[in-house]
């Protein structure tokens, strides 16, 4: 009887190891970090027969771990949740580089309850393993709440095998992501640098007039400003894309946030002689989110509506609550965008041909908006009509 029991468990274990191999092949086939981490947590939950699984990535700059992906939460807001390295279970796994099994998490003083409370998930048992590549620990993979019985050493072995494959795939995806971004950045930086260089050379010519000198200096100033904006925005975007931006999750009151954003933009709106119409109900349900980042979205849309408007035109900002979502839109009476360009608007560095003549920009603002909105589980849409104007609408799910 005994031997057949262990035969069964041996064949189950073998089947599971095959599963790990298959998963590893699948993991190697994607370089998209979000997709990859999502696959890893699902594989971890299924392999260890757990209710849920999560990945925490290590942020060396701040010595923190933060949630990146999880099977039981579709809300990407979880990404912002930070777990301290000191005194937490995940932190211990990270620093000792050893797996940990905790049968009764509630009784463990290291358990970091705040997370469970904020996402309304009660962790009962836990199996965590470090994600190690070469010499580096990139994070921790945790399986939570074993469905039947307790976590076993076999579960631990399997998860460790999965983690070592996963860690390599994560590192590759990150490297790929960075090299891709850096290549794009370098490409974009070349144009303003070339303009500055040319202007500086021309300035040395004795024959140029005062008027020409003034124009060249303006070019240098303008391009320097653009480079500076580009680096700030680029850093924002790189952080958002790598999942290293912590989101400070709180209850956000949208009306207040939008009013503050319009207030900030007032002087620019007045400068351009634009009319501002605000239709924001005073009482809107709150949503869970990062207030500063959501405000950044509103500011960016308002700034575009100002920059790309016609003098004497109008900007309307409105908000409404639906059953499952809050939405707000920013409408302008600018020249509009041709349908063939609408699909590319949210791509990094994309500017509609001719935009340069209308206003300065980097082409990064809308990519950042999209990332932020999607990180809140929402979406951003654009509609435009040539000669009439453009409207951007942001939809955010109610928590
Ligand atoms: P930036 O304004 O810095 O160039 P964005 O990413 O915010 O970058 O916008 C990308 C491009 O989309 C802009 O360069 C512009 O061509 C176009 N665009 C954005 N908002 C509007 C708008 N309200 N009206 C017309 N075109 C717009």
Short mmCIF file of C-alpha atoms in Angstrom, two decimals, residues 272-275 309-314 333:
data_model
loop_
_atom_site.label_atom_id
_atom_site.label_comp_id
_atom_site.label_asym_id
_atom_site.label_seq_id
_atom_site.Cartn_x
_atom_site.Cartn_y
_atom_site.Cartn_z
CA UNK A 272 -3.59 81.88 -25.08
CA UNK A 273 -6.90 83.66 -24.78
CA UNK A 274 -8.87 80.41 -24.44
CA UNK A 275 -12.25 79.95 -22.83
CA UNK A 309 -5.91 74.78 -29.60
CA UNK A 310 -6.58 77.76 -31.86
CA UNK A 311 -6.20 81.22 -30.32
CA UNK A 312 -9.54 82.29 -28.86
CA UNK A 313 -10.74 78.66 -28.81
CA UNK A 314 -12.38 76.69 -26.03
CA UNK A 333 -11.43 73.29 -30.44
#
